[in-house]
Amino acid sequence: MEKKNIVAGNWKMNKTQKDAEEFIKNLAPLIKSCRSSVYIAPSFTALSQSLDAAKETNIIIGAQNMHDETDGAFTGEISGIMLKTLGVEFVILGHSERRHIFNEDNSFINRKVIRALKDGLEPILCIGETQKERSENKTEEVLEEQFCASLKGISKEDAQNIIVAYEPVWAIGTGKTATSEIAEHVHLFIRKLILKHFDKEIAKNMHILYGGSVKPNNVEELMQQENIDGVLVGGASLDYKIFAEIVNKA
Ligand code: PGA
């Protein structure tokens, strides 16, 4: 099967149910003939409406987070099975905002990845270094640690359902995109990590997305890189016309 690029939108804490529905209805006709798979992650409260609006379109709906337990006394949390029974197909895990603002560590993220796979959700595992780590030349060390610890115990069979997103923390929401050379260099490093950790087939097939200030004016150059299989878009995914432009250029 041909490997399709993925363009994923992460709305973060934005959009009500009505906003989400309108966005999807406006976006769908604009991206009907795009070459990529299109993923959107609304907030939990807009998932139902988004799933309804996305029926009969090529848009795949996912969540931005989940808990690692199935049920229990975890006030304010949402489980994978709740998402799956709603019709959700993927879940973003280990986003830098979860790691840095909500102090999620690799072992918690690892448990979430394992649970998401059990629940039949496709995890998008985010990894990325901070500006400080980059300037101290620790990028590869940090990425390897995040990658290996977050995917601990994952079988080769399960690895086939995982997407990795490289999101340098210094490029998220800052307008500073990694140059395509920097991004490709890191993506190649991640590709080698996948090979080391799993096997050649999985390394070839696993999608590695780039995220961090992706915009209509930089998406083409990023997508031309050999090891960039798609993008994860935050700010620029909030306007349907801008997001459609990114999807159609990818
Ligand atoms: P950004 O966010 O596109 O606004 O930089 C990307 C992300 O956090 O996934």
PDB file of N, CA and C in Angstrom, residues 156-232:
ATOM      1  N   LYS A 156       6.398  -5.247  18.016  1.00  0.00           N
ATOM      2  CA  LYS A 156       6.514  -4.831  16.616  1.00  0.00           C
ATOM      3  C   LYS A 156       5.135  -4.726  15.974  1.00  0.00           C
ATOM      4  N   GLU A 157       4.270  -5.636  16.362  1.00  0.00           N
ATOM      5  CA  GLU A 157       2.920  -5.631  15.792  1.00  0.00           C
ATOM      6  C   GLU A 157       2.192  -4.330  16.152  1.00  0.00           C
ATOM      7  N   ASP A 158       2.281  -3.935  17.423  1.00  0.00           N
ATOM      8  CA  ASP A 158       1.627  -2.702  17.856  1.00  0.00           C
ATOM      9  C   ASP A 158       2.305  -1.460  17.268  1.00  0.00           C
ATOM     10  N   ALA A 159       3.607  -1.557  17.069  1.00  0.00           N
ATOM     11  CA  ALA A 159       4.343  -0.400  16.550  1.00  0.00           C
ATOM     12  C   ALA A 159       3.827   0.022  15.176  1.00  0.00           C
ATOM     13  N   GLN A 160       3.235  -0.913  14.474  1.00  0.00           N
ATOM     14  CA  GLN A 160       2.705  -0.586  13.137  1.00  0.00           C
ATOM     15  C   GLN A 160       1.572   0.433  13.198  1.00  0.00           C
ATOM     16  N   ASN A 161       0.974   0.584  14.384  1.00  0.00           N
ATOM     17  CA  ASN A 161      -0.156   1.515  14.508  1.00  0.00           C
ATOM     18  C   ASN A 161       0.225   2.827  15.178  1.00  0.00           C
ATOM     19  N   ILE A 162       1.525   3.077  15.304  1.00  0.00           N
ATOM     20  CA  ILE A 162       1.963   4.297  15.987  1.00  0.00           C
ATOM     21  C   ILE A 162       2.489   5.327  14.978  1.00  0.00           C
ATOM     22  N   ILE A 163       2.170   6.576  15.261  1.00  0.00           N
ATOM     23  CA  ILE A 163       2.714   7.696  14.481  1.00  0.00           C
ATOM     24  C   ILE A 163       3.610   8.481  15.443  1.00  0.00           C
ATOM     25  N   VAL A 164       4.760   8.931  14.954  1.00  0.00           N
ATOM     26  CA  VAL A 164       5.624   9.753  15.796  1.00  0.00           C
ATOM     27  C   VAL A 164       5.592  11.186  15.260  1.00  0.00           C
ATOM     28  N   ALA A 165       5.546  12.154  16.168  1.00  0.00           N
ATOM     29  CA  ALA A 165       5.630  13.553  15.733  1.00  0.00           C
ATOM     30  C   ALA A 165       6.843  14.195  16.400  1.00  0.00           C
ATOM     31  N   TYR A 166       7.737  14.737  15.571  1.00  0.00           N
ATOM     32  CA  TYR A 166       8.864  15.498  16.118  1.00  0.00           C
ATOM     33  C   TYR A 166       8.420  16.942  16.251  1.00  0.00           C
ATOM     34  N   GLU A 167       8.337  17.410  17.493  1.00  0.00           N
ATOM     35  CA  GLU A 167       7.907  18.782  17.737  1.00  0.00           C
ATOM     36  C   GLU A 167       8.928  19.479  18.625  1.00  0.00           C
ATOM     37  N   PRO A 168       9.906  20.165  18.014  1.00  0.00           N
ATOM     38  CA  PRO A 168      10.870  20.899  18.844  1.00  0.00           C
ATOM     39  C   PRO A 168      10.121  21.952  19.664  1.00  0.00           C
ATOM     40  N   VAL A 169      10.307  21.915  20.975  1.00  0.00           N
ATOM     41  CA  VAL A 169       9.521  22.782  21.864  1.00  0.00           C
ATOM     42  C   VAL A 169       9.724  24.258  21.501  1.00  0.00           C
ATOM     43  N   TRP A 170      10.937  24.601  21.071  1.00  0.00           N
ATOM     44  CA  TRP A 170      11.252  25.993  20.744  1.00  0.00           C
ATOM     45  C   TRP A 170      10.538  26.467  19.475  1.00  0.00           C
ATOM     46  N   ALA A 171       9.938  25.551  18.741  1.00  0.00           N
ATOM     47  CA  ALA A 171       9.266  25.951  17.493  1.00  0.00           C
ATOM     48  C   ALA A 171       7.747  25.970  17.633  1.00  0.00           C
ATOM     49  N   ILE A 172       7.242  25.535  18.797  1.00  0.00           N
ATOM     50  CA  ILE A 172       5.789  25.437  18.958  1.00  0.00           C
ATOM     51  C   ILE A 172       5.195  26.773  19.360  1.00  0.00           C
ATOM     52  N   GLY A 173       4.321  27.284  18.497  1.00  0.00           N
ATOM     53  CA  GLY A 173       3.617  28.528  18.782  1.00  0.00           C
ATOM     54  C   GLY A 173       4.511  29.748  18.826  1.00  0.00           C
ATOM     55  N   THR A 174       5.732  29.621  18.337  1.00  0.00           N
ATOM     56  CA  THR A 174       6.676  30.737  18.447  1.00  0.00           C
ATOM     57  C   THR A 174       6.886  31.439  17.111  1.00  0.00           C
ATOM     58  N   GLY A 175       6.414  30.822  16.024  1.00  0.00           N
ATOM     59  CA  GLY A 175       6.672  31.371  14.705  1.00  0.00           C
ATOM     60  C   GLY A 175       8.053  30.961  14.196  1.00  0.00           C
ATOM     61  N   LYS A 176       8.851  30.305  15.049  1.00  0.00           N
ATOM     62  CA  LYS A 176      10.193  29.839  14.647  1.00  0.00           C
ATOM     63  C   LYS A 176      10.086  28.396  14.161  1.00  0.00           C
ATOM     64  N   THR A 177      10.060  28.177  12.853  1.00  0.00           N
ATOM     65  CA  THR A 177      10.009  26.790  12.380  1.00  0.00           C
ATOM     66  C   THR A 177      11.430  26.281  12.299  1.00  0.00           C
ATOM     67  N   ALA A 178      11.593  24.985  12.540  1.00  0.00           N
ATOM     68  CA  ALA A 178      12.909  24.405  12.276  1.00  0.00           C
ATOM     69  C   ALA A 178      13.115  24.520  10.756  1.00  0.00           C
ATOM     70  N   THR A 179      14.313  24.817  10.327  1.00  0.00           N
ATOM     71  CA  THR A 179      14.537  24.836   8.879  1.00  0.00           C
ATOM     72  C   THR A 179      14.331  23.406   8.382  1.00  0.00           C
ATOM     73  N   SER A 180      14.078  23.276   7.096  1.00  0.00           N
ATOM     74  CA  SER A 180      13.825  21.927   6.581  1.00  0.00           C
ATOM     75  C   SER A 180      15.062  21.042   6.774  1.00  0.00           C
ATOM     76  N   GLU A 181      16.274  21.658   6.761  1.00  0.00           N
ATOM     77  CA  GLU A 181      17.500  20.864   6.975  1.00  0.00           C
ATOM     78  C   GLU A 181      17.548  20.322   8.407  1.00  0.00           C
ATOM     79  N   ILE A 182      17.238  21.218   9.374  1.00  0.00           N
ATOM     80  CA  ILE A 182      17.256  20.773  10.778  1.00  0.00           C
ATOM     81  C   ILE A 182      16.219  19.678  10.972  1.00  0.00           C
ATOM     82  N   ALA A 183      15.015  19.914  10.452  1.00  0.00           N
ATOM     83  CA  ALA A 183      13.942  18.935  10.638  1.00  0.00           C
ATOM     84  C   ALA A 183      14.320  17.597   9.995  1.00  0.00           C
ATOM     85  N   GLU A 184      14.837  17.642   8.779  1.00  0.00           N
ATOM     86  CA  GLU A 184      15.189  16.391   8.088  1.00  0.00           C
ATOM     87  C   GLU A 184      16.301  15.642   8.838  1.00  0.00           C
ATOM     88  N   HIS A 185      17.255  16.388   9.335  1.00  0.00           N
ATOM     89  CA  HIS A 185      18.353  15.781  10.090  1.00  0.00           C
ATOM     90  C   HIS A 185      17.792  14.995  11.288  1.00  0.00           C
ATOM     91  N   VAL A 186      16.874  15.645  12.021  1.00  0.00           N
ATOM     92  CA  VAL A 186      16.292  14.992  13.194  1.00  0.00           C
ATOM     93  C   VAL A 186      15.388  13.825  12.775  1.00  0.00           C
ATOM     94  N   HIS A 187      14.625  14.020  11.717  1.00  0.00           N
ATOM     95  CA  HIS A 187      13.735  12.930  11.266  1.00  0.00           C
ATOM     96  C   HIS A 187      14.535  11.691  10.863  1.00  0.00           C
ATOM     97  N   LEU A 188      15.665  11.924  10.235  1.00  0.00           N
ATOM     98  CA  LEU A 188      16.519  10.783   9.855  1.00  0.00           C
ATOM     99  C   LEU A 188      17.024  10.071  11.121  1.00  0.00           C
ATOM    100  N   PHE A 189      17.364  10.880  12.109  1.00  0.00           N
ATOM    101  CA  PHE A 189      17.811  10.301  13.385  1.00  0.00           C
ATOM    102  C   PHE A 189      16.686   9.452  13.992  1.00  0.00           C
ATOM    103  N   ILE A 190      15.453   9.969  13.956  1.00  0.00           N
ATOM    104  CA  ILE A 190      14.306   9.223  14.514  1.00  0.00           C
ATOM    105  C   ILE A 190      14.060   7.947  13.697  1.00  0.00           C
ATOM    106  N   ARG A 191      14.210   8.058  12.378  1.00  0.00           N
ATOM    107  CA  ARG A 191      14.027   6.874  11.515  1.00  0.00           C
ATOM    108  C   ARG A 191      15.014   5.776  11.949  1.00  0.00           C
ATOM    109  N   LYS A 192      16.231   6.185  12.248  1.00  0.00           N
ATOM    110  CA  LYS A 192      17.244   5.205  12.676  1.00  0.00           C
ATOM    111  C   LYS A 192      16.898   4.621  14.053  1.00  0.00           C
ATOM    112  N   LEU A 193      16.311   5.472  14.913  1.00  0.00           N
ATOM    113  CA  LEU A 193      15.878   4.977  16.228  1.00  0.00           C
ATOM    114  C   LEU A 193      14.813   3.902  16.063  1.00  0.00           C
ATOM    115  N   ILE A 194      13.887   4.147  15.142  1.00  0.00           N
ATOM    116  CA  ILE A 194      12.803   3.171  14.903  1.00  0.00           C
ATOM    117  C   ILE A 194      13.411   1.857  14.416  1.00  0.00           C
ATOM    118  N   LEU A 195      14.397   1.973  13.532  1.00  0.00           N
ATOM    119  CA  LEU A 195      15.073   0.780  12.996  1.00  0.00           C
ATOM    120  C   LEU A 195      15.751   0.000  14.127  1.00  0.00           C
ATOM    121  N   LYS A 196      16.454   0.741  14.982  1.00  0.00           N
ATOM    122  CA  LYS A 196      17.178   0.116  16.083  1.00  0.00           C
ATOM    123  C   LYS A 196      16.206  -0.570  17.065  1.00  0.00           C
ATOM    124  N   HIS A 197      15.122   0.101  17.314  1.00  0.00           N
ATOM    125  CA  HIS A 197      14.151  -0.348  18.303  1.00  0.00           C
ATOM    126  C   HIS A 197      13.231  -1.447  17.770  1.00  0.00           C
ATOM    127  N   PHE A 198      12.848  -1.354  16.503  1.00  0.00           N
ATOM    128  CA  PHE A 198      11.917  -2.310  15.913  1.00  0.00           C
ATOM    129  C   PHE A 198      12.601  -3.019  14.742  1.00  0.00           C
ATOM    130  N   ASP A 199      12.168  -2.761  13.511  1.00  0.00           N
ATOM    131  CA  ASP A 199      12.858  -3.377  12.370  1.00  0.00           C
ATOM    132  C   ASP A 199      12.739  -2.499  11.123  1.00  0.00           C
ATOM    133  N   LYS A 200      13.315  -2.990  10.049  1.00  0.00           N
ATOM    134  CA  LYS A 200      13.421  -2.218   8.810  1.00  0.00           C
ATOM    135  C   LYS A 200      12.048  -1.861   8.228  1.00  0.00           C
ATOM    136  N   GLU A 201      11.174  -2.842   8.245  1.00  0.00           N
ATOM    137  CA  GLU A 201       9.836  -2.662   7.692  1.00  0.00           C
ATOM    138  C   GLU A 201       9.075  -1.565   8.461  1.00  0.00           C
ATOM    139  N   ILE A 202       9.155  -1.643   9.788  1.00  0.00           N
ATOM    140  CA  ILE A 202       8.456  -0.651  10.622  1.00  0.00           C
ATOM    141  C   ILE A 202       9.093   0.730  10.427  1.00  0.00           C
ATOM    142  N   ALA A 203      10.417   0.760  10.349  1.00  0.00           N
ATOM    143  CA  ALA A 203      11.103   2.045  10.140  1.00  0.00           C
ATOM    144  C   ALA A 203      10.666   2.674   8.812  1.00  0.00           C
ATOM    145  N   LYS A 204      10.481   1.843   7.827  1.00  0.00           N
ATOM    146  CA  LYS A 204      10.071   2.353   6.500  1.00  0.00           C
ATOM    147  C   LYS A 204       8.629   2.871   6.547  1.00  0.00           C
ATOM    148  N   ASN A 205       7.774   2.147   7.234  1.00  0.00           N
ATOM    149  CA  ASN A 205       6.341   2.469   7.188  1.00  0.00           C
ATOM    150  C   ASN A 205       5.860   3.477   8.216  1.00  0.00           C
ATOM    151  N   MET A 206       6.590   3.629   9.319  1.00  0.00           N
ATOM    152  CA  MET A 206       6.078   4.516  10.374  1.00  0.00           C
ATOM    153  C   MET A 206       6.112   5.979   9.911  1.00  0.00           C
ATOM    154  N   HIS A 207       5.000   6.677  10.138  1.00  0.00           N
ATOM    155  CA  HIS A 207       4.956   8.101   9.793  1.00  0.00           C
ATOM    156  C   HIS A 207       5.706   8.907  10.845  1.00  0.00           C
ATOM    157  N   ILE A 208       6.552   9.811  10.388  1.00  0.00           N
ATOM    158  CA  ILE A 208       7.182  10.774  11.299  1.00  0.00           C
ATOM    159  C   ILE A 208       6.712  12.158  10.848  1.00  0.00           C
ATOM    160  N   LEU A 209       5.909  12.788  11.700  1.00  0.00           N
ATOM    161  CA  LEU A 209       5.371  14.111  11.363  1.00  0.00           C
ATOM    162  C   LEU A 209       6.259  15.194  11.965  1.00  0.00           C
ATOM    163  N   TYR A 210       6.291  16.340  11.315  1.00  0.00           N
ATOM    164  CA  TYR A 210       6.977  17.493  11.903  1.00  0.00           C
ATOM    165  C   TYR A 210       5.927  18.464  12.437  1.00  0.00           C
ATOM    166  N   GLY A 211       6.167  19.020  13.615  1.00  0.00           N
ATOM    167  CA  GLY A 211       5.258  20.033  14.150  1.00  0.00           C
ATOM    168  C   GLY A 211       6.016  21.175  14.785  1.00  0.00           C
ATOM    169  N   GLY A 212       5.500  22.376  14.625  1.00  0.00           N
ATOM    170  CA  GLY A 212       6.134  23.574  15.200  1.00  0.00           C
ATOM    171  C   GLY A 212       6.082  24.693  14.181  1.00  0.00           C
ATOM    172  N   SER A 213       5.070  25.572  14.336  1.00  0.00           N
ATOM    173  CA  SER A 213       4.903  26.722  13.452  1.00  0.00           C
ATOM    174  C   SER A 213       4.831  26.356  11.969  1.00  0.00           C
ATOM    175  N   VAL A 214       4.134  25.290  11.663  1.00  0.00           N
ATOM    176  CA  VAL A 214       3.902  24.948  10.244  1.00  0.00           C
ATOM    177  C   VAL A 214       2.847  25.910   9.697  1.00  0.00           C
ATOM    178  N   LYS A 215       3.131  26.458   8.515  1.00  0.00           N
ATOM    179  CA  LYS A 215       2.251  27.452   7.893  1.00  0.00           C
ATOM    180  C   LYS A 215       2.158  27.148   6.395  1.00  0.00           C
ATOM    181  N   PRO A 216       1.221  27.788   5.683  1.00  0.00           N
ATOM    182  CA  PRO A 216       1.143  27.540   4.232  1.00  0.00           C
ATOM    183  C   PRO A 216       2.463  27.854   3.513  1.00  0.00           C
ATOM    184  N   ASN A 217       3.238  28.813   4.029  1.00  0.00           N
ATOM    185  CA  ASN A 217       4.457  29.180   3.307  1.00  0.00           C
ATOM    186  C   ASN A 217       5.689  28.308   3.610  1.00  0.00           C
ATOM    187  N   ASN A 218       5.581  27.387   4.573  1.00  0.00           N
ATOM    188  CA  ASN A 218       6.752  26.517   4.791  1.00  0.00           C
ATOM    189  C   ASN A 218       6.439  25.025   4.620  1.00  0.00           C
ATOM    190  N   VAL A 219       5.148  24.705   4.439  1.00  0.00           N
ATOM    191  CA  VAL A 219       4.776  23.284   4.417  1.00  0.00           C
ATOM    192  C   VAL A 219       5.384  22.534   3.220  1.00  0.00           C
ATOM    193  N   GLU A 220       5.446  23.203   2.067  1.00  0.00           N
ATOM    194  CA  GLU A 220       5.943  22.471   0.885  1.00  0.00           C
ATOM    195  C   GLU A 220       7.401  22.061   1.041  1.00  0.00           C
ATOM    196  N   GLU A 221       8.202  23.010   1.526  1.00  0.00           N
ATOM    197  CA  GLU A 221       9.623  22.691   1.681  1.00  0.00           C
ATOM    198  C   GLU A 221       9.837  21.583   2.719  1.00  0.00           C
ATOM    199  N   LEU A 222       9.079  21.658   3.798  1.00  0.00           N
ATOM    200  CA  LEU A 222       9.191  20.598   4.818  1.00  0.00           C
ATOM    201  C   LEU A 222       8.810  19.248   4.221  1.00  0.00           C
ATOM    202  N   MET A 223       7.700  19.248   3.475  1.00  0.00           N
ATOM    203  CA  MET A 223       7.188  17.979   2.940  1.00  0.00           C
ATOM    204  C   MET A 223       8.087  17.377   1.858  1.00  0.00           C
ATOM    205  N   GLN A 224       8.949  18.213   1.291  1.00  0.00           N
ATOM    206  CA  GLN A 224       9.855  17.672   0.263  1.00  0.00           C
ATOM    207  C   GLN A 224      10.977  16.820   0.854  1.00  0.00           C
ATOM    208  N   GLN A 225      11.173  16.915   2.153  1.00  0.00           N
ATOM    209  CA  GLN A 225      12.259  16.164   2.780  1.00  0.00           C
ATOM    210  C   GLN A 225      11.905  14.679   2.833  1.00  0.00           C
ATOM    211  N   GLU A 226      12.925  13.885   2.596  1.00  0.00           N
ATOM    212  CA  GLU A 226      12.697  12.446   2.468  1.00  0.00           C
ATOM    213  C   GLU A 226      12.044  11.793   3.696  1.00  0.00           C
ATOM    214  N   ASN A 227      12.434  12.258   4.882  1.00  0.00           N
ATOM    215  CA  ASN A 227      11.941  11.583   6.085  1.00  0.00           C
ATOM    216  C   ASN A 227      10.801  12.314   6.793  1.00  0.00           C
ATOM    217  N   ILE A 228      10.236  13.303   6.141  1.00  0.00           N
ATOM    218  CA  ILE A 228       9.080  13.993   6.724  1.00  0.00           C
ATOM    219  C   ILE A 228       7.816  13.465   6.033  1.00  0.00           C
ATOM    220  N   ASP A 229       6.992  12.772   6.819  1.00  0.00           N
ATOM    221  CA  ASP A 229       5.820  12.098   6.238  1.00  0.00           C
ATOM    222  C   ASP A 229       4.522  12.820   6.542  1.00  0.00           C
ATOM    223  N   GLY A 230       4.638  14.048   7.011  1.00  0.00           N
ATOM    224  CA  GLY A 230       3.433  14.795   7.324  1.00  0.00           C
ATOM    225  C   GLY A 230       3.726  15.863   8.353  1.00  0.00           C
ATOM    226  N   VAL A 231       2.680  16.596   8.718  1.00  0.00           N
ATOM    227  CA  VAL A 231       2.863  17.703   9.662  1.00  0.00           C
ATOM    228  C   VAL A 231       1.769  17.695  10.729  1.00  0.00           C
ATOM    229  N   LEU A 232       2.119  18.228  11.895  1.00  0.00           N
ATOM    230  CA  LEU A 232       1.158  18.410  12.984  1.00  0.00           C
ATOM    231  C   LEU A 232       1.064  19.921  13.196  1.00  0.00           C
TER     232      LEU A 232
END
